[in-house]
mmCIF file of C-alpha atoms and ligand atoms in Angstrom:
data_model
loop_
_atom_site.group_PDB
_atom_site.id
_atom_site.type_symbol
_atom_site.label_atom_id
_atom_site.label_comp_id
_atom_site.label_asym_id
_atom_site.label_seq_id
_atom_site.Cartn_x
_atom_site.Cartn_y
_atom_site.Cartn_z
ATOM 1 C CA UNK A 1 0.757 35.316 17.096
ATOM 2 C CA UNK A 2 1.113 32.023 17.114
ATOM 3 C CA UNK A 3 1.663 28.868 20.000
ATOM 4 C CA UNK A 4 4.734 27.945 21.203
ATOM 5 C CA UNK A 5 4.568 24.356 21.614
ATOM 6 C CA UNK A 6 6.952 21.957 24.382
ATOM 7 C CA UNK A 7 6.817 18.171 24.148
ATOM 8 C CA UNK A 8 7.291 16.850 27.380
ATOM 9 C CA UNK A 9 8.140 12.660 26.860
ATOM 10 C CA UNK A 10 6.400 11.123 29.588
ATOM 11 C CA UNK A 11 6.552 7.295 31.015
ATOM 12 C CA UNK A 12 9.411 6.728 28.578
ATOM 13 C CA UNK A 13 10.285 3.629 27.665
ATOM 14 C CA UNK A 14 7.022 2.026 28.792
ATOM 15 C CA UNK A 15 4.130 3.657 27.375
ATOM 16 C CA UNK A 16 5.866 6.659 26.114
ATOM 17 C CA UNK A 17 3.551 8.927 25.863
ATOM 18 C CA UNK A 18 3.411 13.136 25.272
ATOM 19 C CA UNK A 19 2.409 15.597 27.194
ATOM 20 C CA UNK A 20 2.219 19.247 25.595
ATOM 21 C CA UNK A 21 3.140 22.318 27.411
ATOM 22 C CA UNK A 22 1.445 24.712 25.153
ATOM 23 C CA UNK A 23 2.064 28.724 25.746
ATOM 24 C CA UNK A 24 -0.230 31.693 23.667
ATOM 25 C CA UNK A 25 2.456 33.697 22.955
ATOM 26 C CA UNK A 26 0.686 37.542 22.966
ATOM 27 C CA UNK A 27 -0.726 37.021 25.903
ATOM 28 C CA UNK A 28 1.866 34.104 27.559
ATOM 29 C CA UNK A 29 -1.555 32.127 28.892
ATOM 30 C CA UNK A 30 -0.479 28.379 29.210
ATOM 31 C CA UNK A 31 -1.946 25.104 29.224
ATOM 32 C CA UNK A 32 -0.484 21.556 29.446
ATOM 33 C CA UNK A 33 -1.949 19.170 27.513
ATOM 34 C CA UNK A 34 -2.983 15.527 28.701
ATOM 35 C CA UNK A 35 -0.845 15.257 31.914
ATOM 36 C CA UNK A 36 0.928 11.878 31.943
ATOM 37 C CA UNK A 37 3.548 11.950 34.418
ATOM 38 C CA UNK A 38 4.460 14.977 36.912
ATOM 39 C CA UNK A 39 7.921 15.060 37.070
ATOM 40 C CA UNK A 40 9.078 15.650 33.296
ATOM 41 C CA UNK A 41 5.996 18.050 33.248
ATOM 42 C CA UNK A 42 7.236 20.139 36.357
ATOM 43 C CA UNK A 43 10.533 20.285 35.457
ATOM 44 C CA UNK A 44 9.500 21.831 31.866
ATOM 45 C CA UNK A 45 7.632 24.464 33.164
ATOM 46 C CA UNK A 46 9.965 25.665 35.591
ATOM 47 C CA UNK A 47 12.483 25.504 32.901
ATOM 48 C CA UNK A 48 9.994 27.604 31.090
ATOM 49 C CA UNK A 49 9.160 29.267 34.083
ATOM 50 C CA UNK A 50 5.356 29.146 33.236
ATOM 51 C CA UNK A 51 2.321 29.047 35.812
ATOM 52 C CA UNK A 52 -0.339 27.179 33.750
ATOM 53 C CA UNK A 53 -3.903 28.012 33.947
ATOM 54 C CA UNK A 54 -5.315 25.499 31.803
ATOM 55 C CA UNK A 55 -5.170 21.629 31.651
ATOM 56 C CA UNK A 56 -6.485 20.370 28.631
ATOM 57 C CA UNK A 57 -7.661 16.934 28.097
ATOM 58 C CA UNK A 58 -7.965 14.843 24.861
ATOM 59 C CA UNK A 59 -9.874 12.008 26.440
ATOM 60 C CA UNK A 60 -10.429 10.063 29.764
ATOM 61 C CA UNK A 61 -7.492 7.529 29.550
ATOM 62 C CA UNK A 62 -5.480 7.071 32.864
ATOM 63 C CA UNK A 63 -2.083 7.430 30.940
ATOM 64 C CA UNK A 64 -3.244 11.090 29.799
ATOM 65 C CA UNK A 65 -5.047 11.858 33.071
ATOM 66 C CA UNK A 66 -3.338 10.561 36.029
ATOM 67 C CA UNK A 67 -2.026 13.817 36.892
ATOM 68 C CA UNK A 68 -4.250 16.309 36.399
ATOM 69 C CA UNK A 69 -5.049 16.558 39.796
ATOM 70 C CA UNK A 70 -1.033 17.238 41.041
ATOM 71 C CA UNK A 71 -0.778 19.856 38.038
ATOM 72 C CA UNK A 72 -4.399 21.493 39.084
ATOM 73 C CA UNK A 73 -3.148 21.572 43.091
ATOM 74 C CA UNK A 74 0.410 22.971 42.179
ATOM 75 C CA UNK A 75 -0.540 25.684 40.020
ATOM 76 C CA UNK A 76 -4.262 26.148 40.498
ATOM 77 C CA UNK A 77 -5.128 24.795 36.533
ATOM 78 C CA UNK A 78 -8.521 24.524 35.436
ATOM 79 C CA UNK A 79 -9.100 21.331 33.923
ATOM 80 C CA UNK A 80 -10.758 21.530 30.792
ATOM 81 C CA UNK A 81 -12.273 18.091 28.757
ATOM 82 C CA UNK A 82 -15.840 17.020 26.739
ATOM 83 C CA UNK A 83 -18.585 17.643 28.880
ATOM 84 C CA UNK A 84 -19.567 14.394 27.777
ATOM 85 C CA UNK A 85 -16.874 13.186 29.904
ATOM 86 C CA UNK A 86 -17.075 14.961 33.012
ATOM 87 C CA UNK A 87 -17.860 11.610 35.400
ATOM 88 C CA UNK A 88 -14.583 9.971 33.895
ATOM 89 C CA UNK A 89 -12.173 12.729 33.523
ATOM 90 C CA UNK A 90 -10.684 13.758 37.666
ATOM 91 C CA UNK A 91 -10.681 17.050 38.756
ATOM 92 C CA UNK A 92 -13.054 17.987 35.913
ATOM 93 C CA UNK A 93 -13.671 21.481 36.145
ATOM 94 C CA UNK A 94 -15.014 23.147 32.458
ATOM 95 C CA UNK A 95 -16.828 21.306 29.954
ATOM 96 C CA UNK A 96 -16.124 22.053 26.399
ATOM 97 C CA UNK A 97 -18.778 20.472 23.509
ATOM 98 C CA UNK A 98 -17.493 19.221 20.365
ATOM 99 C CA UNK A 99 -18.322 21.885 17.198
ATOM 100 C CA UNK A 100 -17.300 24.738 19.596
ATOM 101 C CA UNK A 101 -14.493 26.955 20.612
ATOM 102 C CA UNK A 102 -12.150 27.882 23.638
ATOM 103 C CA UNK A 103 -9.404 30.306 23.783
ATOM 104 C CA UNK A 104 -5.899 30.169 25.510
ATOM 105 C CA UNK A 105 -5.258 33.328 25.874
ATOM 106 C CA UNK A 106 -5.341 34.597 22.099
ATOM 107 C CA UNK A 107 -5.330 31.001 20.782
ATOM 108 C CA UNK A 108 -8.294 30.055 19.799
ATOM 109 C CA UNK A 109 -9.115 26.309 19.475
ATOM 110 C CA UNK A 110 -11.775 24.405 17.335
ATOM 111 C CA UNK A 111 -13.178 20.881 19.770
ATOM 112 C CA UNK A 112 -13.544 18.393 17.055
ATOM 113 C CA UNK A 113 -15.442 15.448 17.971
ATOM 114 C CA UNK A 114 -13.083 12.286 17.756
ATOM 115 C CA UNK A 115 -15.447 9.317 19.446
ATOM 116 C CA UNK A 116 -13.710 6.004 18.239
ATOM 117 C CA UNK A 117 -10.611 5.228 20.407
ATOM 118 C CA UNK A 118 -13.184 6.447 22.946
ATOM 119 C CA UNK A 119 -16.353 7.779 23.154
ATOM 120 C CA UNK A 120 -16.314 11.461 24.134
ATOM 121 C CA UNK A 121 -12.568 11.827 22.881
ATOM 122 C CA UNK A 122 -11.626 15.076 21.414
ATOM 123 C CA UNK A 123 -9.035 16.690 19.139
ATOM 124 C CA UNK A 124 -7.834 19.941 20.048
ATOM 125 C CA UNK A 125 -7.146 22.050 16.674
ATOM 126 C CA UNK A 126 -5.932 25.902 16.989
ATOM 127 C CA UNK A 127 -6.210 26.716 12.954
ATOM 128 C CA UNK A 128 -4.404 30.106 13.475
ATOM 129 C CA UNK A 129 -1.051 27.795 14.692
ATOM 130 C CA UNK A 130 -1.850 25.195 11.770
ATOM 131 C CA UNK A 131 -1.453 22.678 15.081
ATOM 132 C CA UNK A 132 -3.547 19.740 15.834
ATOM 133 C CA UNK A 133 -3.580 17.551 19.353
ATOM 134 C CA UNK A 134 -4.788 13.954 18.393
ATOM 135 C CA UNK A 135 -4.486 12.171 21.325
ATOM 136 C CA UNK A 136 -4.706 8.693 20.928
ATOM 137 C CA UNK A 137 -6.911 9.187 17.437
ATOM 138 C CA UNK A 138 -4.169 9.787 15.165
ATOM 139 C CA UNK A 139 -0.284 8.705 15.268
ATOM 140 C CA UNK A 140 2.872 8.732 13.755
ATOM 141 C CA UNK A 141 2.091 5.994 10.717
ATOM 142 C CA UNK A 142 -0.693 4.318 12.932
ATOM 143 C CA UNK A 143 -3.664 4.969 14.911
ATOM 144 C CA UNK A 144 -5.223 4.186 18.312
ATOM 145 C CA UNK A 145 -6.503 1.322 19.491
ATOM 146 C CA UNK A 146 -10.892 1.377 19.383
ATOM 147 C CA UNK A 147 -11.785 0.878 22.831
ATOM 148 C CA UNK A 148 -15.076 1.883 22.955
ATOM 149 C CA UNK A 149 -15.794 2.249 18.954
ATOM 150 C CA UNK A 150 -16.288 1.103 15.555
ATOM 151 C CA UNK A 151 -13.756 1.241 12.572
ATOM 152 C CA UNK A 152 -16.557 2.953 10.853
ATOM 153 C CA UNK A 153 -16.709 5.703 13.335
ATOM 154 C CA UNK A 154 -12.781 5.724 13.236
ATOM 155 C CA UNK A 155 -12.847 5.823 9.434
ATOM 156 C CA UNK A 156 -15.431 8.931 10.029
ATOM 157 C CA UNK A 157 -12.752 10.414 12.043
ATOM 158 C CA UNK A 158 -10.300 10.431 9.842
ATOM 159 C CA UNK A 159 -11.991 11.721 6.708
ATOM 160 C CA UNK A 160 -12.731 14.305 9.247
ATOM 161 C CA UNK A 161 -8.991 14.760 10.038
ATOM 162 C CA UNK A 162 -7.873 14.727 6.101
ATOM 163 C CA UNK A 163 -10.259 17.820 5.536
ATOM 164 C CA UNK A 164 -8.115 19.847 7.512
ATOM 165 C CA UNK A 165 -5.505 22.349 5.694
ATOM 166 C CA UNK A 166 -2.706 19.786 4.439
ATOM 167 C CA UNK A 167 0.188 22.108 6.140
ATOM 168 C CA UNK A 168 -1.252 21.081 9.950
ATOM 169 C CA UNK A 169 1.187 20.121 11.962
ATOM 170 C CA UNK A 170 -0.492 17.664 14.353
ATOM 171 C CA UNK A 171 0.675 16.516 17.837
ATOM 172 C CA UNK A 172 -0.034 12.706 18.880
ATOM 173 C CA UNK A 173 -0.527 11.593 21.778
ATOM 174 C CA UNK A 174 2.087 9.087 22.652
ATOM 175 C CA UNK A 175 5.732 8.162 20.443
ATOM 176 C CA UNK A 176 5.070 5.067 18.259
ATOM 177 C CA UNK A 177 6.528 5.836 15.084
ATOM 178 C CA UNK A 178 8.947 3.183 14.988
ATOM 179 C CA UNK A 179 6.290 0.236 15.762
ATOM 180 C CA UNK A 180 4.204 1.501 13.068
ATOM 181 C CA UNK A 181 7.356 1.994 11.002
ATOM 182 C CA UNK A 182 7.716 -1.671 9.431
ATOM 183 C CA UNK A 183 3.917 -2.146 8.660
ATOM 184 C CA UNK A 184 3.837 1.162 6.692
ATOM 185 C CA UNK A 185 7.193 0.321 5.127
ATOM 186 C CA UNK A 186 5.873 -2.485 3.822
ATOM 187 C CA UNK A 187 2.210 -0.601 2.372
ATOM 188 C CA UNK A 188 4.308 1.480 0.602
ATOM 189 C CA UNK A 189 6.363 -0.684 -0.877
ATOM 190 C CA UNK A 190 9.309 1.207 0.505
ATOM 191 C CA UNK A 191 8.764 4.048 -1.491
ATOM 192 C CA UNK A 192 10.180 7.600 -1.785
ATOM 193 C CA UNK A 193 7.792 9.271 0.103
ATOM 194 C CA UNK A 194 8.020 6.897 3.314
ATOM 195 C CA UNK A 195 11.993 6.561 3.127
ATOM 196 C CA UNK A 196 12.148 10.329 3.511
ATOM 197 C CA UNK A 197 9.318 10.127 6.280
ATOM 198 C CA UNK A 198 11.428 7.543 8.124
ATOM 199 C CA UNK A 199 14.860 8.737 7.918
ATOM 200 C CA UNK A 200 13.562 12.441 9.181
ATOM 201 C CA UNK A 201 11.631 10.875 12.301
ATOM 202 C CA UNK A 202 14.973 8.297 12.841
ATOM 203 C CA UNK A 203 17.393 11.718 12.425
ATOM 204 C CA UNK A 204 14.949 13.888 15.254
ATOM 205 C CA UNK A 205 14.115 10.295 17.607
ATOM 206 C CA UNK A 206 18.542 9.985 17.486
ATOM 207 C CA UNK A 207 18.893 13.564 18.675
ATOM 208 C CA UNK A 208 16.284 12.696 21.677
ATOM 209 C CA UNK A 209 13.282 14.326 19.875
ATOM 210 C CA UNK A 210 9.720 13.346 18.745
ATOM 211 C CA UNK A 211 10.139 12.003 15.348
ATOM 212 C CA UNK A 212 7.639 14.204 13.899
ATOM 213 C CA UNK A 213 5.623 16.950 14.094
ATOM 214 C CA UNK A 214 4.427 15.574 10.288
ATOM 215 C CA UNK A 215 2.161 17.447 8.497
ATOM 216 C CA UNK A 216 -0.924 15.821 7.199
ATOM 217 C CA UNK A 217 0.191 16.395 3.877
ATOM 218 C CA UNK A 218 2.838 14.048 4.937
ATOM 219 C CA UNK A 219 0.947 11.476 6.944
ATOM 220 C CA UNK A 220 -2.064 11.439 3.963
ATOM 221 C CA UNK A 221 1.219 10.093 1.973
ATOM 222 C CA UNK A 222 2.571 7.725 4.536
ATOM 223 C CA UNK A 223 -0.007 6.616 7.096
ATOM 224 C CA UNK A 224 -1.891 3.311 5.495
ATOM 225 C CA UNK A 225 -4.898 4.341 7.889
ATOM 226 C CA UNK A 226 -4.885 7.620 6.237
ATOM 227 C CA UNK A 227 -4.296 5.960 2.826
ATOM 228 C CA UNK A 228 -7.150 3.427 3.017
ATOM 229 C CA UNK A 229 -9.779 3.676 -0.067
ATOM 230 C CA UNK A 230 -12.678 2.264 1.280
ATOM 231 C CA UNK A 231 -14.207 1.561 4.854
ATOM 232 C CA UNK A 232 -13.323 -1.969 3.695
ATOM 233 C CA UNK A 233 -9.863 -1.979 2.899
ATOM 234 C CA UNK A 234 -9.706 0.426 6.239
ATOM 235 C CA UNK A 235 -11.058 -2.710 8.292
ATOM 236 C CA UNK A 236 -8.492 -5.357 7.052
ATOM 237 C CA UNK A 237 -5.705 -2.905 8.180
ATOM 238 C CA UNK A 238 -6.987 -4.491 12.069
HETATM 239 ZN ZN1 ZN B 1 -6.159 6.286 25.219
HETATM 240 FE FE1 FE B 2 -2.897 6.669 25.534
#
């Protein structure tokens, strides 16, 4: 059975980022994913009325870690990141390695190693779900930011990312479509593919939604990170 999956929009209108409240649904374990702000995250999972026992973090960034701590004291969460990361993740509590496997509940999910926007960052992928969590790796027409790495290590990434099944569904880590909308627009020439991208993320964003989740069929088609040929066309993207 599969994951349900709750976006919870967090620091709206500033950063905007997502938080994930993520529920196994044979065995109704539950995890949130990257904990941004409290209060949209509390009210969701009493809405939901869920108790979760997992925290799961995609890397050490204050905006997806500032509240691990209130989510671990309220409901007695584990806190689960790269052991890599341990020293700059609070409240760190189980240490998962990239190339290896941990279960909510039923649910298991693959660590895939994702150093670039940081070192030590992580994608969380549960293949039975066909979901992916990219954190600030991979987003809606754009990518993140490399704080700590290379564009070649990003471009690694990605190749990486574009080997997985093209019906994933994957998860970002913070609402940016329409930044990344014009720039994209504009790679594609304004083609089919990238009108019907845009006017489904506009039509779910109207109705107070996340634009996506895209497939990476989908984002292979639309994303000019994704799209790039060569490490070299990649780097003139910056
Ligand atoms: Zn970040
Ligand atoms: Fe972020």
């Amino acid at each position: 059975m599969p994951l349900q999956i709750h976006p919870v929009l967090c620091r709206a209108g500033t950063m905007d980022n997502y938080s994930y409240i993520i529920v196994d649904e044979e065995t109704l374990t539950s995890a949130v994913i990257d904990p941004s702000e409290a209060a949209p995250i509390i009210t969701k999972l009493s809405q939901l009325n869920l108790c979760p026992q997992y925290i799961l973090n995609t890397h050490h960034h204050f905006d997806h870690t500032d509240e691990n701590l209130t989510i671990k004291e309220k409901y007695g969460a584990k806190i689960i990141g790269n052991q890599n990361d341990r020293n700059r993740i609070p409240g760190f509590d189980i240490g998962v390695l990239p190339d290896t496997t941990f279960s909510i509940g039923q649910s298991e999910a693959q660590i895939i190693d994702a150093s670039a926007h940081t070192q030590g960052h992580i994608l969380w992928y549960f293949p039975s779900s066909q979901a992916l969590f990219t954190g600030d790796t991979l987003f809606n027409l754009c990518i993140g930011g490399l704080f700590e790495g290379t564009p070649q290590q990003m471009y690694n990434v990605l190749a990486k990312i574009k080997r997985l099944p093209d019906n994933t569904l994957f998860y970002p880590g913070h609402e940016y479509t329409l930044h990344a909308a014009q720039e994209a627009f504009l790679y594609n020439n304004g083609n089919e593919e990238i009108r019907k991208y845009l006017s489904l993320a506009e039509q779910n964003l109207k109705q107070g939604l996340p634009a996506g989740p895209f497939t990476l069929e989908q984002e292979k088609s639309c994303n000019p990170y994704l799209q790039a040929k060569s490490l070299e066309e990649f780097k003139s993207l910056f």
